[in-house]
CSV table of C-alpha atoms in Angstrom, one decimal:
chain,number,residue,atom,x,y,z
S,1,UNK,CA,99.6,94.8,94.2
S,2,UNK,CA,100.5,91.1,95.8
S,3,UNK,CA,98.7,89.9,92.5
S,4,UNK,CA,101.8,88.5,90.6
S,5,UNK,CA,103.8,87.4,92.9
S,6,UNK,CA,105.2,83.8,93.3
S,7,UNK,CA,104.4,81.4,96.4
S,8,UNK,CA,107.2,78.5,95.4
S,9,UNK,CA,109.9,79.9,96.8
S,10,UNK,CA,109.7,81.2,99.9
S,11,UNK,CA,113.0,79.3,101.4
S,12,UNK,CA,114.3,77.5,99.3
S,13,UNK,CA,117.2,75.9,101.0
S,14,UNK,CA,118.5,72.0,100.6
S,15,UNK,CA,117.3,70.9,104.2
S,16,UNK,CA,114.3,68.7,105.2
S,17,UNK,CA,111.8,70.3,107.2
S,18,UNK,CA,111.9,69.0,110.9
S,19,UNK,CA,115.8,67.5,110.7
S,20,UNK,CA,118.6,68.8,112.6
S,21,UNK,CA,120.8,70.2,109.5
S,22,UNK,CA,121.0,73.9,109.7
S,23,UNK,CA,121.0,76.8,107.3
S,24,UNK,CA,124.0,78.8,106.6
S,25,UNK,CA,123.8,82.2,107.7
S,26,UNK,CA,124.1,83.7,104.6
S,27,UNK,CA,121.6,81.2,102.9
S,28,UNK,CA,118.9,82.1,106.1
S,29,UNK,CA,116.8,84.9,104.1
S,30,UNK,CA,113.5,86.1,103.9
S,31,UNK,CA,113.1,87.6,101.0
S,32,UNK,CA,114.9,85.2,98.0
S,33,UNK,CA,114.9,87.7,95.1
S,34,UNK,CA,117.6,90.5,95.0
S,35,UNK,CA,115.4,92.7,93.1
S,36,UNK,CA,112.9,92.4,96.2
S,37,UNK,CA,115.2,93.1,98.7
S,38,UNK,CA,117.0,96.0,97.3
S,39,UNK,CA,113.4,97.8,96.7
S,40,UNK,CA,111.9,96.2,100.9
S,41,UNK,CA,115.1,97.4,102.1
S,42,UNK,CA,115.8,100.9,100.0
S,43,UNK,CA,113.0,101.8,97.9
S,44,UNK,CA,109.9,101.0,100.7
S,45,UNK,CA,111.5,102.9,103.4
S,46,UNK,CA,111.2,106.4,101.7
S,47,UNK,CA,107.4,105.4,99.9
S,48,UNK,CA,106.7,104.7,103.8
S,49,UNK,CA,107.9,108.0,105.3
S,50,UNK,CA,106.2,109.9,102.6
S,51,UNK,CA,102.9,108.0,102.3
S,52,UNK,CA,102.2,107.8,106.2
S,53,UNK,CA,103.2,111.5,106.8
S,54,UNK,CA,101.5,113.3,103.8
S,55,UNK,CA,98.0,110.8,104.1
S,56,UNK,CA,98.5,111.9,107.8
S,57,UNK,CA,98.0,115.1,107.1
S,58,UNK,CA,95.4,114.9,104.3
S,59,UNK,CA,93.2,113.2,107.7
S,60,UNK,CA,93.6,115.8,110.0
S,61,UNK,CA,92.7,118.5,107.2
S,62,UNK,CA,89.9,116.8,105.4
S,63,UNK,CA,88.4,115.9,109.1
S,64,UNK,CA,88.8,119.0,110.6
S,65,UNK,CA,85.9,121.3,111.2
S,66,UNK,CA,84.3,123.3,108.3
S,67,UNK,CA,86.0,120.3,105.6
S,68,UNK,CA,84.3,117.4,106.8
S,69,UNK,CA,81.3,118.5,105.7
S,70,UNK,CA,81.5,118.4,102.0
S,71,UNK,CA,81.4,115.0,100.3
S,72,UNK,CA,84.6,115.4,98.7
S,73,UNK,CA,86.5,115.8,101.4
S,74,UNK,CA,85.2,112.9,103.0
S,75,UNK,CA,85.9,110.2,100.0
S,76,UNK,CA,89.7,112.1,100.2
S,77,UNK,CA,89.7,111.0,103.5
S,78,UNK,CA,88.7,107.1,103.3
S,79,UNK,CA,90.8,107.6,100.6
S,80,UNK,CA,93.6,108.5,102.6
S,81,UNK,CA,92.9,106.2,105.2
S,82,UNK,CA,93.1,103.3,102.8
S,83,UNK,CA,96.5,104.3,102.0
S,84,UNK,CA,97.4,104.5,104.9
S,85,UNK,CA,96.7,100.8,105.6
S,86,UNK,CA,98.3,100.0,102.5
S,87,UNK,CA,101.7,100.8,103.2
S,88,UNK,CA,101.2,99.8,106.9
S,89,UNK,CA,100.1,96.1,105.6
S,90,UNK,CA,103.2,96.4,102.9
S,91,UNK,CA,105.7,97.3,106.6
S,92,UNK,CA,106.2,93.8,107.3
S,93,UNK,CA,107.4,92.9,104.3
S,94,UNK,CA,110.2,96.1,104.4
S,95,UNK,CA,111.4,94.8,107.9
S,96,UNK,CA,111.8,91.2,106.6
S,97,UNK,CA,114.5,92.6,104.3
S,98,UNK,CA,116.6,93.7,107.1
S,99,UNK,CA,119.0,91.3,108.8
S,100,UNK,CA,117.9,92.4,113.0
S,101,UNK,CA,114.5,91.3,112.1
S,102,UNK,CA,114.8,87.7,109.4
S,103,UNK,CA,117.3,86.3,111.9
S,104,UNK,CA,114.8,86.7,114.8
S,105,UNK,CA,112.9,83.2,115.3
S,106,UNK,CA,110.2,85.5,117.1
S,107,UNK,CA,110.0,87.5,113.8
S,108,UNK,CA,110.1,84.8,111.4
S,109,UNK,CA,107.6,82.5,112.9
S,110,UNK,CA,105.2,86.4,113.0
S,111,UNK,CA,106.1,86.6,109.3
S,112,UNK,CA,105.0,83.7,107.8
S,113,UNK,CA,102.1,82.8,110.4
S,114,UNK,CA,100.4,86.7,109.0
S,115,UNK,CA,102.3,86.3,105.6
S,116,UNK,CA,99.2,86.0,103.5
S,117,UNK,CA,96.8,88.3,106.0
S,118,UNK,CA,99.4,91.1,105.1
S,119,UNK,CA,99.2,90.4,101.3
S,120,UNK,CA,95.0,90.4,101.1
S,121,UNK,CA,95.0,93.6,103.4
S,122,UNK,CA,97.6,95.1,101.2
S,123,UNK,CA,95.6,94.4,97.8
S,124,UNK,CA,92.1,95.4,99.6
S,125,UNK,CA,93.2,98.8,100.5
S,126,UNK,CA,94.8,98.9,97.5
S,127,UNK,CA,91.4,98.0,95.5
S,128,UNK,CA,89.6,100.5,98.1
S,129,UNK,CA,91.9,103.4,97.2
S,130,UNK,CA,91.4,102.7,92.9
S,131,UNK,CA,87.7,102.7,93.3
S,132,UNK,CA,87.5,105.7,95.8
S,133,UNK,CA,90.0,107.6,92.8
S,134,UNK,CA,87.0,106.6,90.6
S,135,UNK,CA,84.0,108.1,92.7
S,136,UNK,CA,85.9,111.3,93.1
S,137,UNK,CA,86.0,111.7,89.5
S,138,UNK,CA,83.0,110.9,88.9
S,139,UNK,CA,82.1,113.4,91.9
S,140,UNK,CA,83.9,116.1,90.3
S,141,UNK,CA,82.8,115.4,86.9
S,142,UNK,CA,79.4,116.1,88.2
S,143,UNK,CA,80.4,119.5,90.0
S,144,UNK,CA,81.5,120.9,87.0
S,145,UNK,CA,79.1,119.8,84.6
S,146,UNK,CA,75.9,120.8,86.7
S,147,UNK,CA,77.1,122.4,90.3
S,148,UNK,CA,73.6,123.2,91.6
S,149,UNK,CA,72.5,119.6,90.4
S,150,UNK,CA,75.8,117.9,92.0
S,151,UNK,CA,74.7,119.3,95.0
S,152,UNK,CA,71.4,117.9,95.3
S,153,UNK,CA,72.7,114.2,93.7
S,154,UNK,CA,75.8,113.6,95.9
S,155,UNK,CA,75.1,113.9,100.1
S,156,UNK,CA,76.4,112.6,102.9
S,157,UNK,CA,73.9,109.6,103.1
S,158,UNK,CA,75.0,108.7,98.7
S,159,UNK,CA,79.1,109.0,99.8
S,160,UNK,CA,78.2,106.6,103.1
S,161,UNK,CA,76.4,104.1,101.0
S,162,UNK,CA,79.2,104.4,97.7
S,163,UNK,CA,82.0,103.6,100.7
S,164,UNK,CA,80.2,100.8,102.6
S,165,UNK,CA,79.6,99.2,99.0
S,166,UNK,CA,83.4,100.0,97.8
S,167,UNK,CA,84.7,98.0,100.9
S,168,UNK,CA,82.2,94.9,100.8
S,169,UNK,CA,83.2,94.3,96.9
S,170,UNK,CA,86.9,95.2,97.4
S,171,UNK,CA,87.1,92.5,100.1
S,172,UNK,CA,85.1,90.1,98.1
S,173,UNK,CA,87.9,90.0,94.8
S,174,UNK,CA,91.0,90.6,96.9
S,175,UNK,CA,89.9,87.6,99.6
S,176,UNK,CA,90.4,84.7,97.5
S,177,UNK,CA,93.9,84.3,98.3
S,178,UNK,CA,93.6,82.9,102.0
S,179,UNK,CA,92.1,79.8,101.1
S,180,UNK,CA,93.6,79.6,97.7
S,181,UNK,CA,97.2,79.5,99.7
S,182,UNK,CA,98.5,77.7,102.6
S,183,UNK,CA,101.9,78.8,104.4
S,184,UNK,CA,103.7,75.4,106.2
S,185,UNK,CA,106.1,76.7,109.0
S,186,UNK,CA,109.1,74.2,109.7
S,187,UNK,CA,111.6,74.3,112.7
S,188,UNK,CA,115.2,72.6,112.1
S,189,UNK,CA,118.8,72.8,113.4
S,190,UNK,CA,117.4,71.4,116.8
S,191,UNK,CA,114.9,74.0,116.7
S,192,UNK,CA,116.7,77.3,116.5
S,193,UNK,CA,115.4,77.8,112.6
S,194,UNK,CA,112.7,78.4,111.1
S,195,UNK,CA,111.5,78.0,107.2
S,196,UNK,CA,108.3,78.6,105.8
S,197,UNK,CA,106.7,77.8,102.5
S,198,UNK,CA,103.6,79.2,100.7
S,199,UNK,CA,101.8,76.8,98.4
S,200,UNK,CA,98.4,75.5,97.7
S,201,UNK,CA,95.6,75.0,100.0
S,202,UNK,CA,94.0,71.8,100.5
S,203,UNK,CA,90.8,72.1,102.3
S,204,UNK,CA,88.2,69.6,102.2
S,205,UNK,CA,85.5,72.0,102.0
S,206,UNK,CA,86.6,74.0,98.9
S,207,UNK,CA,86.8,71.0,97.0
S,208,UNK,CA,82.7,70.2,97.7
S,209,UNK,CA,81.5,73.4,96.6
S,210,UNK,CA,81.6,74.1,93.2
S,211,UNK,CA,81.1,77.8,93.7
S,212,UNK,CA,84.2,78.3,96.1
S,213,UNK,CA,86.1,76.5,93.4
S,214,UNK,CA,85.3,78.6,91.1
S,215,UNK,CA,85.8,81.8,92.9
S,216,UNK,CA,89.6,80.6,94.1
S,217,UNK,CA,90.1,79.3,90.3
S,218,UNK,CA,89.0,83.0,88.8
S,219,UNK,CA,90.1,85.2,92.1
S,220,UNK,CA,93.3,86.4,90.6
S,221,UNK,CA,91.7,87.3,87.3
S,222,UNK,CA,89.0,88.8,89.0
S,223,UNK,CA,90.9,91.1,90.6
S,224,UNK,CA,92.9,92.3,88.0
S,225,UNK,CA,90.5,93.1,85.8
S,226,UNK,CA,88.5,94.6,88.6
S,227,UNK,CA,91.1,96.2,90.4
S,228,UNK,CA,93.5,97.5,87.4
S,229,UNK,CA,91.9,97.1,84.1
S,230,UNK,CA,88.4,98.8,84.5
S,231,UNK,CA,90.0,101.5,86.8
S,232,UNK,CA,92.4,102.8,84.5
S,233,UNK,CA,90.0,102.8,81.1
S,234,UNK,CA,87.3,103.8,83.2
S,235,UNK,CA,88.9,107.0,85.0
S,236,UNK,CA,90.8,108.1,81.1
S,237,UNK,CA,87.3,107.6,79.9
S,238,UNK,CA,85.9,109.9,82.7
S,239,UNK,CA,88.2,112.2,82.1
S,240,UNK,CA,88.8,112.7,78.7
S,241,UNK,CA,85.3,114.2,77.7
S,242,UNK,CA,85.6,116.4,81.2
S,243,UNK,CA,88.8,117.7,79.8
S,244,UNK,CA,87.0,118.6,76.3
S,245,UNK,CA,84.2,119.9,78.1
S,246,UNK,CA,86.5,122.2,80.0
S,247,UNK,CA,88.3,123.5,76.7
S,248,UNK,CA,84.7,123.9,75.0
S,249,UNK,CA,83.6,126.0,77.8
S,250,UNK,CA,86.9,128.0,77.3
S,251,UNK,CA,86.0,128.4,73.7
S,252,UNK,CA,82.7,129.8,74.6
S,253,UNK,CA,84.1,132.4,77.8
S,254,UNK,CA,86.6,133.4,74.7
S,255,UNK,CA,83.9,134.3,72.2
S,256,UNK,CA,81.3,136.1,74.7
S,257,UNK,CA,84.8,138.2,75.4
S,258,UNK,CA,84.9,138.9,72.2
S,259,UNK,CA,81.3,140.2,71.9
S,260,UNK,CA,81.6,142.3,74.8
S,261,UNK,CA,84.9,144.3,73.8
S,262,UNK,CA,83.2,144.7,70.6
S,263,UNK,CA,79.8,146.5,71.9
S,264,UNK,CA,81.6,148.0,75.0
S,265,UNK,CA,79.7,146.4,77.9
S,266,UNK,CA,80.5,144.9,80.9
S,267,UNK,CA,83.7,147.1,81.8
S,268,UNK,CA,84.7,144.2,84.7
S,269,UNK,CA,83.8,141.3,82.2
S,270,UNK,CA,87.5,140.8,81.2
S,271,UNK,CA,88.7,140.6,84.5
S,272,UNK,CA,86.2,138.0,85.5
S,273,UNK,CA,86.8,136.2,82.3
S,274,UNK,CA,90.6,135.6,83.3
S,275,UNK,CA,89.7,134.8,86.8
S,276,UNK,CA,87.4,132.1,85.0
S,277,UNK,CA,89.7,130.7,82.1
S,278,UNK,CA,92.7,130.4,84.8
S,279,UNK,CA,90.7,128.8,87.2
S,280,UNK,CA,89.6,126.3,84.9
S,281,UNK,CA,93.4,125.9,83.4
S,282,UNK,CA,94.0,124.9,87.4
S,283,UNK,CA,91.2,121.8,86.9
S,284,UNK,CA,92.5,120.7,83.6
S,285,UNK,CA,95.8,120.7,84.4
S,286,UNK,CA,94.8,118.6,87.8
S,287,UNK,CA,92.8,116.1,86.2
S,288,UNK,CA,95.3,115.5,83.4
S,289,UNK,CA,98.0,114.7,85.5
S,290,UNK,CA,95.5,112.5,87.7
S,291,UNK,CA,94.9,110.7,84.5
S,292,UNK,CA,98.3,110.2,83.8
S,293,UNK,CA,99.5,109.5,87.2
S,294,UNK,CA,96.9,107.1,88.0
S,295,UNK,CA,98.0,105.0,84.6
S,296,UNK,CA,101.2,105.4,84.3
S,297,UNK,CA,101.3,104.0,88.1
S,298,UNK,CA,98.4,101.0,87.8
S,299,UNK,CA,99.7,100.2,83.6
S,300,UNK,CA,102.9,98.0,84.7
S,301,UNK,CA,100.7,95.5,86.8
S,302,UNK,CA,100.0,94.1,83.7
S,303,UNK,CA,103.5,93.3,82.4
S,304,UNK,CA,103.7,89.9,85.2
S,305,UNK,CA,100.5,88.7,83.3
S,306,UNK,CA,101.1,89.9,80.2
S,307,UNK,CA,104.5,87.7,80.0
S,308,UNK,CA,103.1,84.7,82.1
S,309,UNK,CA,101.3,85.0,78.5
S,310,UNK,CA,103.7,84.9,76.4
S,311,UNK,CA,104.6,81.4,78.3
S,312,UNK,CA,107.4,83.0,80.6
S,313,UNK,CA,107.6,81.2,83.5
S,314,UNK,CA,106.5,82.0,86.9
S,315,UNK,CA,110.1,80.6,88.5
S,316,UNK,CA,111.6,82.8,85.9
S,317,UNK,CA,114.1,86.1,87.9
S,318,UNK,CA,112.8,88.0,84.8
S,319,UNK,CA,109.2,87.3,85.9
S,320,UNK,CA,110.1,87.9,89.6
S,321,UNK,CA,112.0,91.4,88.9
S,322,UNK,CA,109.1,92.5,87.1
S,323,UNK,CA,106.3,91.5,89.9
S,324,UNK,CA,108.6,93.4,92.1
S,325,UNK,CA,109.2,96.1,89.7
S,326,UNK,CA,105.6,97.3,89.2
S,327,UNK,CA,104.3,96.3,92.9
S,328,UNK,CA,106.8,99.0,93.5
S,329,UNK,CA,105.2,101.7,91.3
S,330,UNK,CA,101.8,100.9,92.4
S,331,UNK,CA,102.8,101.9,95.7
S,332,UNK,CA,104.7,105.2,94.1
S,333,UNK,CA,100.6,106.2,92.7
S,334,UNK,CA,99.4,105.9,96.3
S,335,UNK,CA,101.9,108.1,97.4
S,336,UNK,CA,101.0,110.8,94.8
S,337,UNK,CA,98.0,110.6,95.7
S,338,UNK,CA,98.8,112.8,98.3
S,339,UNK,CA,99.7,115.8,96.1
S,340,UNK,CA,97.4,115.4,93.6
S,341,UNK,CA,94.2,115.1,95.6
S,342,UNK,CA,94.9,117.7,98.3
S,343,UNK,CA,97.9,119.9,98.2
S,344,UNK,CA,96.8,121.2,95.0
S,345,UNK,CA,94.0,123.1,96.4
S,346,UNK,CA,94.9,126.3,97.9
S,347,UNK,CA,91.8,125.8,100.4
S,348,UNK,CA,93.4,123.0,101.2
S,349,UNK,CA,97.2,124.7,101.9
S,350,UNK,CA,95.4,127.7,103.7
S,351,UNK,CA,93.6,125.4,106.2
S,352,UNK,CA,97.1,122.9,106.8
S,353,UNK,CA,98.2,126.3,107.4
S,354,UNK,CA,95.9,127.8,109.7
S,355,UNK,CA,96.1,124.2,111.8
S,356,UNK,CA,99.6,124.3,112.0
S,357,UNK,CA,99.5,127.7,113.6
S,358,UNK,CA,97.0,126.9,116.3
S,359,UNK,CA,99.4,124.0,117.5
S,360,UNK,CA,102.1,126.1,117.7
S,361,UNK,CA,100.1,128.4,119.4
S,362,UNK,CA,98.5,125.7,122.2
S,363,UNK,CA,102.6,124.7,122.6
S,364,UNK,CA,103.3,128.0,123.8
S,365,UNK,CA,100.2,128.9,125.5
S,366,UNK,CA,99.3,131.6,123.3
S,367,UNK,CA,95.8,132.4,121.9
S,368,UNK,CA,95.3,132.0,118.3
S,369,UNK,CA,95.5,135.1,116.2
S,370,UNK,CA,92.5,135.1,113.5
S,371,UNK,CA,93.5,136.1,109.9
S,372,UNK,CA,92.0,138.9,108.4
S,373,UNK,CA,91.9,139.3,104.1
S,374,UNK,CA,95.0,141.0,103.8
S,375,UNK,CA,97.7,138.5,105.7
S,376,UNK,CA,96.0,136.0,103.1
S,377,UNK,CA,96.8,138.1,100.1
S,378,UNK,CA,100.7,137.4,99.7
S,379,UNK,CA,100.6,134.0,100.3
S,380,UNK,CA,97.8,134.2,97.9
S,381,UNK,CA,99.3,136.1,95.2
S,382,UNK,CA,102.3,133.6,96.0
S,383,UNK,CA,100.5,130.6,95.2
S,384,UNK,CA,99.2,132.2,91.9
S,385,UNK,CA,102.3,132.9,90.3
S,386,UNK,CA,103.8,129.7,91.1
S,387,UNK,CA,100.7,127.8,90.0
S,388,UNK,CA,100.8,129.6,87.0
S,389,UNK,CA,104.6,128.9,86.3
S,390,UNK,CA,103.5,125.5,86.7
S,391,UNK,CA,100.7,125.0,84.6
S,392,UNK,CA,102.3,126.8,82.0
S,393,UNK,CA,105.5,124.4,81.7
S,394,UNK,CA,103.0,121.7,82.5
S,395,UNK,CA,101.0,122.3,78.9
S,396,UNK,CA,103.9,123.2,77.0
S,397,UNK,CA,105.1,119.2,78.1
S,398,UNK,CA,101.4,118.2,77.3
S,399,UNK,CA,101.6,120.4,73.9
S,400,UNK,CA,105.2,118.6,72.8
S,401,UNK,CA,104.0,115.0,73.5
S,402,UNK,CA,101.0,115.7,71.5
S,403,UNK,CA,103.2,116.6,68.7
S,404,UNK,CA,105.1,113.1,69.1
């Protein structure tokens, strides 16, 4: 998230802190970069609205009676919740792009006083959500490899423990940059402005311990390779041999088909055989587009550090647009996470569903009426075909970029 961004810069104006010169009202910003404010003030808003309503409703699903009981459900939720505060930490930074709120003293002197709590909440839940992507792999993984044994491995107890642990190390690589940074807050024009500026902290304490030295020296590379680089090899590697495993067991449903047509038995076996091979198109085709989400979305948070690297510099626009750029995108992958997690179970549309109907229900004062099999089956038969539709134009991208 907040990894590559520059503290230098926050106003830079030709005034001296404390005197009675004002800032021009055109001059009297926020946010400095153009890139920034274009994607605080146009970009954020719609990531927001999206984020905050679909994670809403993946909470009031997953924790609703008869889903919070499975383990799954329950690291989809914390999941959810932890993007949730994500784009709720990331707000203040969307309103500081808007003129009603940087020209407000009140606001400013809110900004820059909660400036860097914002940032380290921001790129905890952001570490919090990665990791919990992780475990649910790994959870699913599991399920498919050995259901009975998944059972018995992963409780309610395991997922309490795995979360607890998530959010202790999470805050420990992402915490570094409260004392690493300091923001100075200045009044001026007779104290109607106010300025702020992010740069080092100098604390006494930090420099006689050798270990908090060392944590604030390494925090930043810490947390990338912690937050972004093991995530995204360790979730393709997770993935990969799930997806062959999936494709193998295909291979073998194909062949058993084949030996049963042949010798005439099992009349029903072909229908359950297609049941089986489309069902387990629906996984592959989830978990390949989880893979490629998730690094398609967490990749660009490399390119700040891969060109501070090549010696760009970190005053550099270029460097700045591209901070911005793939903060940006980051934020798009928690957003998705949404559909990929959740709507793209038809348990999970049925209940949404069913929920929505009992509140309309309780508004009108009405009791609500129980489905029986058959008011499923449309809907059902719905979903199918155009699930179907979409896995099938799904591989036939997958097929042609395999070709390139």
């Amino acid at each position: 998230m907040y990894q590559n961004l520059k503290y230098d810069n926050d106003d830079v104006v030709d005034v001296m802190p404390n005197s009675d010169a004002c800032v021009p009202t055109n001059d009297y910003l926020i946010l400095r970069s153009t890139t920034e404010v274009v994607i605080q003030r146009y970009v954020f808003p719609v990531q927001f609205f999206l984020g905050f309503f679909g994670n809403t409703i993946n909470l009031v699903v997953l924790l609703s009676r008869g889903m919070r009981s499975e383990v799954t459900n329950i690291l989809l939720s914390v999941m959810a919740f932890a993007d949730l505060g994500l784009i709720c930490a990331m707000l203040p930074g969307s309103l500081a792009s808007f003129p009603i709120a940087y020209q407000s003293s009140a606001f400013r002197w809110y900004f820059y006083k909660t400036k860097l709590y914002f940032h380290t909440l921001a790129n905890f839940f952001s570490a919090v959500s990665t990791w919990l992507i992780l475990v649910v792999s790994i959870e699913r993984f599991a399920g498919i490899r050995s259901p009975m044994g998944a059972r018995h491995r992963w409780n309610f107890s395991i997922a309490v423990v795995v979360i607890i642990v998530i959010f202790l190390l999470s805050s420990l690589v992402t915490s570094w940059r409260i004392f690493a940074y300091d923001v100075l807050i200045y009044t001026i024009c007779n104290g109607t402005q106010i300025i702020g500026h992010t740069g080092m902290a100098n604390y006494s304490w930090i420099e006689k311990s050798t270990y908090a030295s060392v944590y604030l020296k390494y925090g930043q590379l810490v947390q990338l390779i912690s937050t972004v680089i093991i995530p995204i090899f360790a979730v393709a590697v997770l993935n990969v041999p799930l997806i062959c495993f999936m494709r193998n067991r295909n291979a073998i449903n194909n062949i058993r088909k084949t030996r049963n047509n042949f010798t005439n038995r099992r009349p029903r076996s072909n229908s359950d055989f297609c049941i089986m091979q489309r069902q387990e198109r629906k996984v592959t085709a989830t978990v390949l587009a989880i893979v490629t989400c998730f690094t398609l979305t967490n990749a660009p948070a490399l390119v700040p550090v891969i060109m501070l690297t090549c010696g760009v510099k970190i005053s550099d626009t270029n460097y700045s647009m591209a901070a911005h750029i793939s903060n940006s995108i980051v934020v798009t992958g928690k957003v998705l996470n949404f559909l990929l997690f959740c709507t793209s179970s038809a348990h999970f549309r049925r209940k949404l569903l069913t929920i929505c109907e009992t509140i309309i229900y309780r508004i009108k004062g009405q009791t609500p009426k129980k489905r029986s099999v058959s008011m499923y089956r449309p809907m059902v038969q719905f979903e199918q075909s155009s699930r179907r539709r979409c896995n099938e134009l799904f591989f036939k991208i997958f097929k042609i970029l395999l070709k390139l």
